[in-house]
mmCIF file with all atom_site columns, C-alpha atoms in Angstrom:
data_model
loop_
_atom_site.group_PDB
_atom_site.id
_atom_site.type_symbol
_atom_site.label_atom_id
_atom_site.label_alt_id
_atom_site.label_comp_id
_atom_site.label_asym_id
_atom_site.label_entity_id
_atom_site.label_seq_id
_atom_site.pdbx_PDB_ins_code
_atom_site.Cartn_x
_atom_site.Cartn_y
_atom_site.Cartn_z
_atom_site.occupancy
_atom_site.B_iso_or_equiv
_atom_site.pdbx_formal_charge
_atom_site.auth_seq_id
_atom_site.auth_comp_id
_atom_site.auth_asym_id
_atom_site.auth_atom_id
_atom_site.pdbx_PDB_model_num
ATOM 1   C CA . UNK A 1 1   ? 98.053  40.210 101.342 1.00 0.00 ? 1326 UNK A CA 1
ATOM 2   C CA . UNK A 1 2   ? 95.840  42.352 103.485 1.00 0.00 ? 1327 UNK A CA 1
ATOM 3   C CA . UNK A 1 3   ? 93.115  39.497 104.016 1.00 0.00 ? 1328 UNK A CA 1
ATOM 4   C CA . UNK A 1 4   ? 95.866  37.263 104.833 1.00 0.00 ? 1329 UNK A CA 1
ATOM 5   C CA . UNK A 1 5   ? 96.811  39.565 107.496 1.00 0.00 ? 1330 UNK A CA 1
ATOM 6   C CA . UNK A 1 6   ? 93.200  40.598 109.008 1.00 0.00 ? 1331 UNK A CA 1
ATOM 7   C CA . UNK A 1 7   ? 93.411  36.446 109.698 1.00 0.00 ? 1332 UNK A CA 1
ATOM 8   C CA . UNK A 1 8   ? 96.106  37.066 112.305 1.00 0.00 ? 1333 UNK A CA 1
ATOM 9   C CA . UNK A 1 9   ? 94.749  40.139 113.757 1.00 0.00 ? 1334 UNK A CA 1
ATOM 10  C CA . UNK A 1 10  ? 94.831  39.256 117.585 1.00 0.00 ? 1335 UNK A CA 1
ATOM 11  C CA . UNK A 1 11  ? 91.581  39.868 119.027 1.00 0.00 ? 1336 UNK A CA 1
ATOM 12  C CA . UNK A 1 12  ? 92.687  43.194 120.570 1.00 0.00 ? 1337 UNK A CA 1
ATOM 13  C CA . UNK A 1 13  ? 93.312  44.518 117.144 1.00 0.00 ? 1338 UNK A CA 1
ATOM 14  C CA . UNK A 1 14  ? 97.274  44.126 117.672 1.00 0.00 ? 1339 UNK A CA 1
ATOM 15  C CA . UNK A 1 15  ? 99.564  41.547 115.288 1.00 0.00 ? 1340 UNK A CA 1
ATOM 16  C CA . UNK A 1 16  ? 102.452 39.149 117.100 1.00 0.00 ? 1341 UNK A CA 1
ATOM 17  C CA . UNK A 1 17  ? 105.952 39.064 117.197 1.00 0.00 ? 1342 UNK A CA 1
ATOM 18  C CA . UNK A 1 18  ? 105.439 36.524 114.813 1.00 0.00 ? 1343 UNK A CA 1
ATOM 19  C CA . UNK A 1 19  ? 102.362 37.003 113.002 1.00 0.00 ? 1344 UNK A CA 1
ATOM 20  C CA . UNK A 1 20  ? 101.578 33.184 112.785 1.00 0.00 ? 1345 UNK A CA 1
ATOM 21  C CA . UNK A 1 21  ? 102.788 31.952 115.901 1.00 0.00 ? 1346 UNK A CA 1
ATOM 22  C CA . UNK A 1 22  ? 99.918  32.607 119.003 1.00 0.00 ? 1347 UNK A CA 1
ATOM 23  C CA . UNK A 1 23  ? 102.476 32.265 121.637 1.00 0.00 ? 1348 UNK A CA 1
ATOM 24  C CA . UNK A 1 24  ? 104.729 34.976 120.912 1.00 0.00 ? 1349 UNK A CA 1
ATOM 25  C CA . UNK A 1 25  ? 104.147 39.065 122.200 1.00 0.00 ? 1350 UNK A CA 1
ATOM 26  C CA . UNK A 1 26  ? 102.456 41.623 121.076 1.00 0.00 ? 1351 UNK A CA 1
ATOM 27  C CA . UNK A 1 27  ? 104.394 44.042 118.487 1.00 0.00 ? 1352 UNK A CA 1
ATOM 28  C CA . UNK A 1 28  ? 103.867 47.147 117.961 1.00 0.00 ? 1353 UNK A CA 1
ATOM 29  C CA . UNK A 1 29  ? 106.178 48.340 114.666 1.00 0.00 ? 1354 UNK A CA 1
ATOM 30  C CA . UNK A 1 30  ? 104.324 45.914 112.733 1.00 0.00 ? 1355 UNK A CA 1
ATOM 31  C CA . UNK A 1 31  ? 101.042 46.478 114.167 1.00 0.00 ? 1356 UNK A CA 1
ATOM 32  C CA . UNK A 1 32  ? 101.823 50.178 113.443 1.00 0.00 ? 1357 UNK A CA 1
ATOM 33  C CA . UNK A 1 33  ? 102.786 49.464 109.746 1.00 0.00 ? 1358 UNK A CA 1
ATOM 34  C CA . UNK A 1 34  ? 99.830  47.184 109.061 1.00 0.00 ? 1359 UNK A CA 1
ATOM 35  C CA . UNK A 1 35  ? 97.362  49.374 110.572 1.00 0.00 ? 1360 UNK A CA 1
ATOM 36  C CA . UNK A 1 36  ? 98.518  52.170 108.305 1.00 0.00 ? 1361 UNK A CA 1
ATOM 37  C CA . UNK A 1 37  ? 98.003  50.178 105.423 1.00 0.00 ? 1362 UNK A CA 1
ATOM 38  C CA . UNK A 1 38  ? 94.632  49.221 106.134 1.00 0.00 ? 1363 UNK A CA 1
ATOM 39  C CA . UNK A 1 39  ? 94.257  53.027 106.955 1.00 0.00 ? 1364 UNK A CA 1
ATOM 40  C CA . UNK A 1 40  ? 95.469  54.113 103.767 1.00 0.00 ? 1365 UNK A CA 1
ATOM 41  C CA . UNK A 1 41  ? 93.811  51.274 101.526 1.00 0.00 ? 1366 UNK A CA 1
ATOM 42  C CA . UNK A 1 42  ? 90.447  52.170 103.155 1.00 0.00 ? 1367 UNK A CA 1
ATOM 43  C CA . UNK A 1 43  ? 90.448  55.966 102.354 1.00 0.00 ? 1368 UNK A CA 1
ATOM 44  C CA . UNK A 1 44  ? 92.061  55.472 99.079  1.00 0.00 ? 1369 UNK A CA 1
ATOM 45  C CA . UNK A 1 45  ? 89.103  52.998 98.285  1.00 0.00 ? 1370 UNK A CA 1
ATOM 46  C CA . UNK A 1 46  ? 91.360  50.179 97.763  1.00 0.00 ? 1371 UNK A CA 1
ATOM 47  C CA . UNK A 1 47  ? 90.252  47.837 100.227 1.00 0.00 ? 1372 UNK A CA 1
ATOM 48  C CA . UNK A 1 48  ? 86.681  47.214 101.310 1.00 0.00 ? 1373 UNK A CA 1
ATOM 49  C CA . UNK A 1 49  ? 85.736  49.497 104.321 1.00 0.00 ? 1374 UNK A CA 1
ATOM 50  C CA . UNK A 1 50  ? 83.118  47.586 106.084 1.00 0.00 ? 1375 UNK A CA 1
ATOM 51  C CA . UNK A 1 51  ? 85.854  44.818 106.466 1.00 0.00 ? 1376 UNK A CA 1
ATOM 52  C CA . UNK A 1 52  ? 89.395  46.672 106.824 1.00 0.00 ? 1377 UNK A CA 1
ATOM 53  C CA . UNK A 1 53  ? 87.475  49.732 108.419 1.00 0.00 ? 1378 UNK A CA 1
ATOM 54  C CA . UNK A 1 54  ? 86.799  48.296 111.329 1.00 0.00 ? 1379 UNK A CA 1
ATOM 55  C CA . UNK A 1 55  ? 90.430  46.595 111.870 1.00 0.00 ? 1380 UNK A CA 1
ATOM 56  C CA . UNK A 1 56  ? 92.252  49.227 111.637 1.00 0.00 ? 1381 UNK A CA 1
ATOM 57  C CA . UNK A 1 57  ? 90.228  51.461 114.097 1.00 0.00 ? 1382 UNK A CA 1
ATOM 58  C CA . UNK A 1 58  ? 90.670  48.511 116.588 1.00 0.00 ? 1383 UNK A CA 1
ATOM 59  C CA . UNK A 1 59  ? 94.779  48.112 115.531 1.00 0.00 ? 1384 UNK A CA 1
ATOM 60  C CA . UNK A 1 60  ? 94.917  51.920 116.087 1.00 0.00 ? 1385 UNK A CA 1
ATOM 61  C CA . UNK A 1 61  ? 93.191  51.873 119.544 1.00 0.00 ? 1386 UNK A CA 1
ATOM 62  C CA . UNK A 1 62  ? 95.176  48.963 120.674 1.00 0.00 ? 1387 UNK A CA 1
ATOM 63  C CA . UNK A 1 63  ? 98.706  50.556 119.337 1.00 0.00 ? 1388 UNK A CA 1
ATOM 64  C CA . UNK A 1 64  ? 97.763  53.771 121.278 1.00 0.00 ? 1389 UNK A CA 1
ATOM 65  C CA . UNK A 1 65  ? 97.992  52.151 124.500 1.00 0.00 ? 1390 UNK A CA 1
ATOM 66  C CA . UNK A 1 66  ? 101.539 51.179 124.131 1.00 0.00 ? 1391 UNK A CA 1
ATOM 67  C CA . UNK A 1 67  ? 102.745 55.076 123.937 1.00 0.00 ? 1392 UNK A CA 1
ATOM 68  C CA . UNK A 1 68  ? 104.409 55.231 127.350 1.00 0.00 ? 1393 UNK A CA 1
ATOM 69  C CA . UNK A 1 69  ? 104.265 58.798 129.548 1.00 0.00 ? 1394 UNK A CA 1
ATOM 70  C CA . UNK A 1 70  ? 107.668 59.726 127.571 1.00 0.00 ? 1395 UNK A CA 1
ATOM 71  C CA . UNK A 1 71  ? 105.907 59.474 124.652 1.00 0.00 ? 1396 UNK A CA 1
ATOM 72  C CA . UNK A 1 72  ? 108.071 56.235 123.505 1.00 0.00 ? 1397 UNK A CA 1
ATOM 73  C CA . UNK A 1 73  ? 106.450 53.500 121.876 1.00 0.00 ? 1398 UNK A CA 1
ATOM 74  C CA . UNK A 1 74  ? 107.079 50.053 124.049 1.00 0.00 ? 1399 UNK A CA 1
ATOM 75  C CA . UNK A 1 75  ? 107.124 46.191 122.618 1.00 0.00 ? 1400 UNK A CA 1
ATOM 76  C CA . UNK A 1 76  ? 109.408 46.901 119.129 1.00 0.00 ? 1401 UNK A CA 1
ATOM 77  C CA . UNK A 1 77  ? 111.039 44.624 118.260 1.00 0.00 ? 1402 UNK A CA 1
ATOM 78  C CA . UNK A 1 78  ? 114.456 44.275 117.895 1.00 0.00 ? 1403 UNK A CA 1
ATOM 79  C CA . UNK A 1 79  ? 115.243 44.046 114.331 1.00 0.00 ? 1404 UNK A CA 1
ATOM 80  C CA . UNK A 1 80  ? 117.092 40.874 113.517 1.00 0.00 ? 1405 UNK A CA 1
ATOM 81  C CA . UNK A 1 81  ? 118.773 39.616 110.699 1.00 0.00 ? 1406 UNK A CA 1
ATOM 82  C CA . UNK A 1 82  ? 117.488 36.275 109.407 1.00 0.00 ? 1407 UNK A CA 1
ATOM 83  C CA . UNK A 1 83  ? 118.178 32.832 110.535 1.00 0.00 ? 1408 UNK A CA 1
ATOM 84  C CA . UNK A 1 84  ? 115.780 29.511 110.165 1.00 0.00 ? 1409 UNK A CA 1
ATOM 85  C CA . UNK A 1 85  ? 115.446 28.961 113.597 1.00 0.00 ? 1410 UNK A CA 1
ATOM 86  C CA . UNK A 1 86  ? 112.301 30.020 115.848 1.00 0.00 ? 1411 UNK A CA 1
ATOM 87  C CA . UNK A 1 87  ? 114.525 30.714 119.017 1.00 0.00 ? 1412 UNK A CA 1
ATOM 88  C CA . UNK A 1 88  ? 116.315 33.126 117.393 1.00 0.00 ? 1413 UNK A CA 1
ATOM 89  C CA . UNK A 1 89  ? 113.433 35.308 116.727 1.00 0.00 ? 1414 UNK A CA 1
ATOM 90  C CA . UNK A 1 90  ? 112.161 34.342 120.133 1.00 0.00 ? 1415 UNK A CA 1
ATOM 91  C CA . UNK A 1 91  ? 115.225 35.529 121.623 1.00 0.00 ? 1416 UNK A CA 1
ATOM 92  C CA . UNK A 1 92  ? 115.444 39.283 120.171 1.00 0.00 ? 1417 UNK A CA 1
ATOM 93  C CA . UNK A 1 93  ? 114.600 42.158 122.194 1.00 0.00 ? 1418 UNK A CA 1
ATOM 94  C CA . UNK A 1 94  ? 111.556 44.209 123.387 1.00 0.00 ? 1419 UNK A CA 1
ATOM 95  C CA . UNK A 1 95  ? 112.520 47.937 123.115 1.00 0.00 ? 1420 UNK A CA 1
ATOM 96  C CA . UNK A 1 96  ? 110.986 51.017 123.889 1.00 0.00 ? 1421 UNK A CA 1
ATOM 97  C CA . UNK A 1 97  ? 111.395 54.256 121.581 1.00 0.00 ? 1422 UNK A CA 1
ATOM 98  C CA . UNK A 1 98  ? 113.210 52.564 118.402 1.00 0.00 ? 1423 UNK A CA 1
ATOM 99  C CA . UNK A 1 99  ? 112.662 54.680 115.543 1.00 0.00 ? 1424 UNK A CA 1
ATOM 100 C CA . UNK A 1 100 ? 111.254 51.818 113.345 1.00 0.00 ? 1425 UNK A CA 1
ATOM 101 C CA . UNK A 1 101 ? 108.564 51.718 115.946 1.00 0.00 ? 1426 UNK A CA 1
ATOM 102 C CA . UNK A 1 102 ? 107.748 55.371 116.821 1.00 0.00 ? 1427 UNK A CA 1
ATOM 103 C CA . UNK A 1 103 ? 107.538 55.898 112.844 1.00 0.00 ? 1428 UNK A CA 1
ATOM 104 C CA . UNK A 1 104 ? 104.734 53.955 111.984 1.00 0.00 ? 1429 UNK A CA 1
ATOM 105 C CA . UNK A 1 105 ? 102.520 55.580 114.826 1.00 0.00 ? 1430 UNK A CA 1
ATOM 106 C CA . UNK A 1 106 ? 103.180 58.749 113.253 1.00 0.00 ? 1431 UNK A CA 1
ATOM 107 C CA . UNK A 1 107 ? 102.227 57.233 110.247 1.00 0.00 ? 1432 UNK A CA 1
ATOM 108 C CA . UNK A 1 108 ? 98.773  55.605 110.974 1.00 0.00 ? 1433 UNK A CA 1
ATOM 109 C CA . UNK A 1 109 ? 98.045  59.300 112.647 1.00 0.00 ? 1434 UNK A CA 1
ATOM 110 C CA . UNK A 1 110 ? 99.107  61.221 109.565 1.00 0.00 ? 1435 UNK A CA 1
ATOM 111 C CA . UNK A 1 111 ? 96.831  58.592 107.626 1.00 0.00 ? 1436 UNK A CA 1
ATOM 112 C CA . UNK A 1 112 ? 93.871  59.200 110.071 1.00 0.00 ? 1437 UNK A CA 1
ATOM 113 C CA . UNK A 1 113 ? 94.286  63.087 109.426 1.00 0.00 ? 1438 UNK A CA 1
ATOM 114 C CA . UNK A 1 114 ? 94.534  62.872 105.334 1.00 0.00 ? 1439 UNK A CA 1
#
């Protein structure tokens, strides 16, 4: 699973809206959430460092950027239910400060400081 998410890694170390879709935005809660498990499977020895290392440093340094002066994470998005149709997911919201996306920051930090 982790390999098949370092392949859609956006260059800036940040995953999409939708991970496999190019054209959609920058998102942070998953970003957050993958980049602590690359954390976490690095320092537990799970996943290979030299490979996942370097990812995650970039995820964190590009998820860090998106902490506004308030101190509220921007670009989470909206949690939606499911539907099969692209639009839909398209058409969700961007917040700022949802709990599902300040939460994994504080996660990827608290894995950087184990």
């Amino acid at each position: 699973m982790m390999a098949s998410l370092l392949k859609y890694q956006v260059e800036d170390g940040m995953w999409r809206q939708l991970i496999d879709d190019p054209a959609t935005w920058k998102e942070t809660s998953t970003t957050g959430m993958f980049t602590c498990a690359f954390i976490t499977g690095v320092k537990e020895g799970w996943l290979n460092a030299k490979t996942f290392g370097p990812a995650a440093r970039k995820a964190w340094l590009s998820l860090i950027k998106y902490i506004n002066q308030s101190g509220d994470i921007t670009n989470v998005y909206e949690g939606p239910n499911k539907k099969n149709d692209r639009q839909y997911y398209l058409d969700r919201k961007r917040n700022v400060g949802d709990l599902h996306g300040q939460a994994p920051v504080l996660w990827c930090a608290t894995a950087l400081l184990r």
